Amino acid sequence: MDEEPLKLVSKESAPEGQPDHLKDGEPTSKAPVKCDDAVRSRIKEPTPNSQDQPFGSLNDLYLSESVGTLETNSDSSRASPSSGVMSDRVQRIASSIYAEFEAMIEAYGLPVVERLMPLVIGVLENLDELYKDQSAYHEEVYQLREQNAFMVGELEREKDRRKQAELVRGLCL
């Protein structure tokens, strides 16, 4: 029988009757910890009173087999604005990093990755934002070059019309 992958959730959003040993961060099975791209692309935004933890914390997270998404004890207004779909390039990088995190969790346990994962997720979100900005910049440059070529063509045609008008005026006088 296939085991369902373990998911990260907050203690506050745990289903009723969840075993207490899960609240200490211990998985119920030996299966590697896995989650989808949506989990990797979400992080809690820093709050004004959490200056010592600028990228949020996984201290309030534990593993559960029954919940399918990452949730924190924060409300939806503090959710990351870039929790949408990441670019393919950044998703490939995130998948590679996450595979390494899975190996580290399997070998050394969750505490090794607990504090590092939010920082890496924040860096990946920033990288994705920069990649999207760069893509938008390149698209804008392409459009401006096309517009410039059109305007240069218009300018050349206008110069030719004026030159022809000057020749006609010179012949008429």
Coordinates of C-alpha atoms in Angstrom, one line a residue:
M1 CA 0.0 0.0 0.0
D2 CA 1.4 3.4 -0.9
E3 CA 2.1 5.7 1.9
E4 CA 0.8 9.3 1.7
P5 CA 3.6 11.8 1.8
L6 CA 4.1 13.7 5.0
K7 CA 3.0 17.4 5.0
L8 CA 4.0 20.4 7.0
V9 CA 1.3 22.2 9.0
S10 CA 1.0 24.5 12.0
K11 CA 0.2 23.2 15.4
E12 CA -2.9 25.4 15.5
S13 CA -4.3 24.0 12.3
A14 CA -3.9 20.4 13.3
P15 CA -6.9 18.1 12.9
E16 CA -8.6 17.1 16.2
G17 CA -7.2 13.9 17.8
Q18 CA -3.7 14.4 16.3
P19 CA -1.1 12.4 18.3
D20 CA 0.9 14.6 20.7
H21 CA 4.2 13.1 19.5
L22 CA 3.7 14.8 16.1
K23 CA 3.7 18.2 17.9
D24 CA 7.3 17.7 18.7
G25 CA 8.2 17.4 15.0
E26 CA 8.4 13.6 14.8
P27 CA 7.0 11.9 11.7
T28 CA 4.7 8.9 12.1
S29 CA 6.5 6.9 9.4
K30 CA 10.0 6.4 8.0
A31 CA 8.9 7.7 4.5
P32 CA 10.9 10.7 3.2
V33 CA 9.2 14.1 3.8
K34 CA 7.7 15.3 0.5
C35 CA 5.5 18.1 -0.5
D36 CA 4.4 19.9 -3.7
D37 CA 5.7 23.0 -5.3
A38 CA 3.0 25.1 -3.6
V39 CA 4.5 24.3 -0.2
R40 CA 8.0 25.3 -1.3
S41 CA 6.8 28.6 -2.7
R42 CA 5.1 29.8 0.5
I43 CA 6.6 31.6 3.4
K44 CA 5.3 33.7 6.3
E45 CA 5.9 37.4 5.9
P46 CA 7.9 39.0 8.6
T47 CA 5.9 41.0 11.2
P48 CA 6.9 44.2 12.9
N49 CA 7.3 42.4 16.2
S50 CA 9.5 39.6 14.8
Q51 CA 12.6 41.5 13.8
D52 CA 14.8 38.7 15.1
Q53 CA 13.4 36.3 12.6
P54 CA 13.2 38.2 9.3
F55 CA 12.0 35.3 7.2
G56 CA 9.5 33.6 9.6
S57 CA 10.1 30.4 11.4
L58 CA 9.4 26.7 11.2
N59 CA 9.4 26.4 15.0
D60 CA 5.6 26.2 15.0
L61 CA 5.4 23.5 12.3
Y62 CA 5.2 19.8 12.6
L63 CA 4.6 16.9 10.3
S64 CA 1.2 15.5 9.6
E65 CA -0.1 12.8 7.3
S66 CA -3.6 14.2 7.0
V67 CA -3.2 17.7 5.7
G68 CA -2.1 18.6 2.2
T69 CA -0.7 22.1 2.4
L70 CA 1.7 24.2 4.4
E71 CA -0.1 26.5 6.8
T72 CA 1.3 28.7 9.5
N73 CA -0.2 30.4 12.5
S74 CA -0.4 33.6 10.6
D75 CA -3.6 34.9 9.0
S76 CA -4.1 35.2 5.3
S77 CA -3.2 38.9 5.2
R78 CA 0.3 38.0 6.2
A79 CA 0.7 35.4 3.5
S80 CA 3.4 35.9 1.0
P81 CA 2.4 38.0 -2.0
S82 CA 4.4 35.8 -4.3
S83 CA 2.8 32.6 -3.3
G84 CA 1.6 32.0 -6.9
V85 CA 3.3 29.9 -9.5
M86 CA 7.0 30.2 -9.7
S87 CA 8.8 30.4 -13.0
D88 CA 10.1 27.1 -14.4
R89 CA 13.7 28.0 -13.9
V90 CA 13.2 28.8 -10.2
Q91 CA 11.0 25.7 -9.7
R92 CA 13.9 23.5 -11.1
I93 CA 16.3 25.1 -8.6
A94 CA 13.8 24.7 -5.8
S95 CA 13.3 21.1 -6.6
S96 CA 17.0 20.4 -6.5
I97 CA 17.3 22.2 -3.2
Y98 CA 14.3 20.5 -1.8
A99 CA 15.7 17.1 -2.7
E100 CA 18.8 18.0 -0.7
F101 CA 16.6 19.1 2.2
E102 CA 14.8 15.7 2.0
A103 CA 18.1 13.9 2.1
M104 CA 19.3 16.0 5.1
I105 CA 16.0 15.4 7.0
E106 CA 16.3 11.7 6.3
A107 CA 19.9 11.6 7.5
Y108 CA 20.0 14.1 10.3
G109 CA 16.4 14.9 11.2
L110 CA 14.1 17.9 10.8
P111 CA 15.8 20.2 13.3
V112 CA 18.8 20.5 11.0
V113 CA 16.6 22.0 8.2
E114 CA 14.0 23.8 10.4
R115 CA 15.8 27.2 10.5
L116 CA 17.4 27.0 7.1
M117 CA 14.3 26.2 5.1
P118 CA 12.5 29.6 5.6
L119 CA 15.6 31.4 4.6
V120 CA 16.1 29.4 1.4
I121 CA 12.4 29.8 0.6
G122 CA 12.8 33.5 1.0
V123 CA 15.8 33.6 -1.3
L124 CA 14.0 31.5 -3.9
E125 CA 11.0 33.9 -3.8
N126 CA 13.3 36.8 -4.2
L127 CA 15.1 35.0 -7.1
D128 CA 11.7 34.3 -8.7
E129 CA 10.7 37.9 -8.3
L130 CA 14.0 39.1 -9.9
Y131 CA 13.6 36.6 -12.7
K132 CA 10.1 37.8 -13.4
D133 CA 11.3 41.4 -13.3
Q134 CA 14.1 40.6 -15.7
S135 CA 11.7 38.9 -18.0
A136 CA 9.4 41.9 -17.9
Y137 CA 12.4 44.2 -18.5
H138 CA 13.5 42.1 -21.6
E139 CA 10.0 42.2 -23.0
E140 CA 9.8 45.9 -22.5
V141 CA 13.2 46.4 -24.2
Y142 CA 12.0 44.3 -27.1
Q143 CA 8.8 46.3 -27.5
L144 CA 10.8 49.6 -27.2
R145 CA 13.2 48.4 -29.9
E146 CA 10.3 47.6 -32.2
Q147 CA 8.7 51.0 -31.4
N148 CA 12.1 52.7 -32.0
A149 CA 12.5 50.9 -35.4
F150 CA 9.0 52.0 -36.4
M151 CA 9.7 55.6 -35.3
V152 CA 13.0 55.7 -37.2
G153 CA 11.2 54.5 -40.3
E154 CA 8.6 57.2 -39.8
L155 CA 11.3 59.8 -39.4
E156 CA 13.1 58.7 -42.5
R157 CA 9.8 58.8 -44.5
E158 CA 9.1 62.3 -43.1
K159 CA 12.6 63.4 -44.1
D160 CA 12.1 62.1 -47.6
R161 CA 8.7 63.9 -47.9
R162 CA 10.2 67.2 -46.7
K163 CA 13.1 66.8 -49.1
Q164 CA 10.7 66.2 -51.9
A165 CA 8.6 69.1 -50.8
E166 CA 11.7 71.4 -50.8
L167 CA 12.6 70.2 -54.3
V168 CA 9.1 70.9 -55.6
R169 CA 9.1 74.4 -54.0
G170 CA 12.6 75.0 -55.4
L171 CA 11.4 74.1 -58.9
C172 CA 8.2 76.2 -58.6
L173 CA 10.1 79.4 -57.6

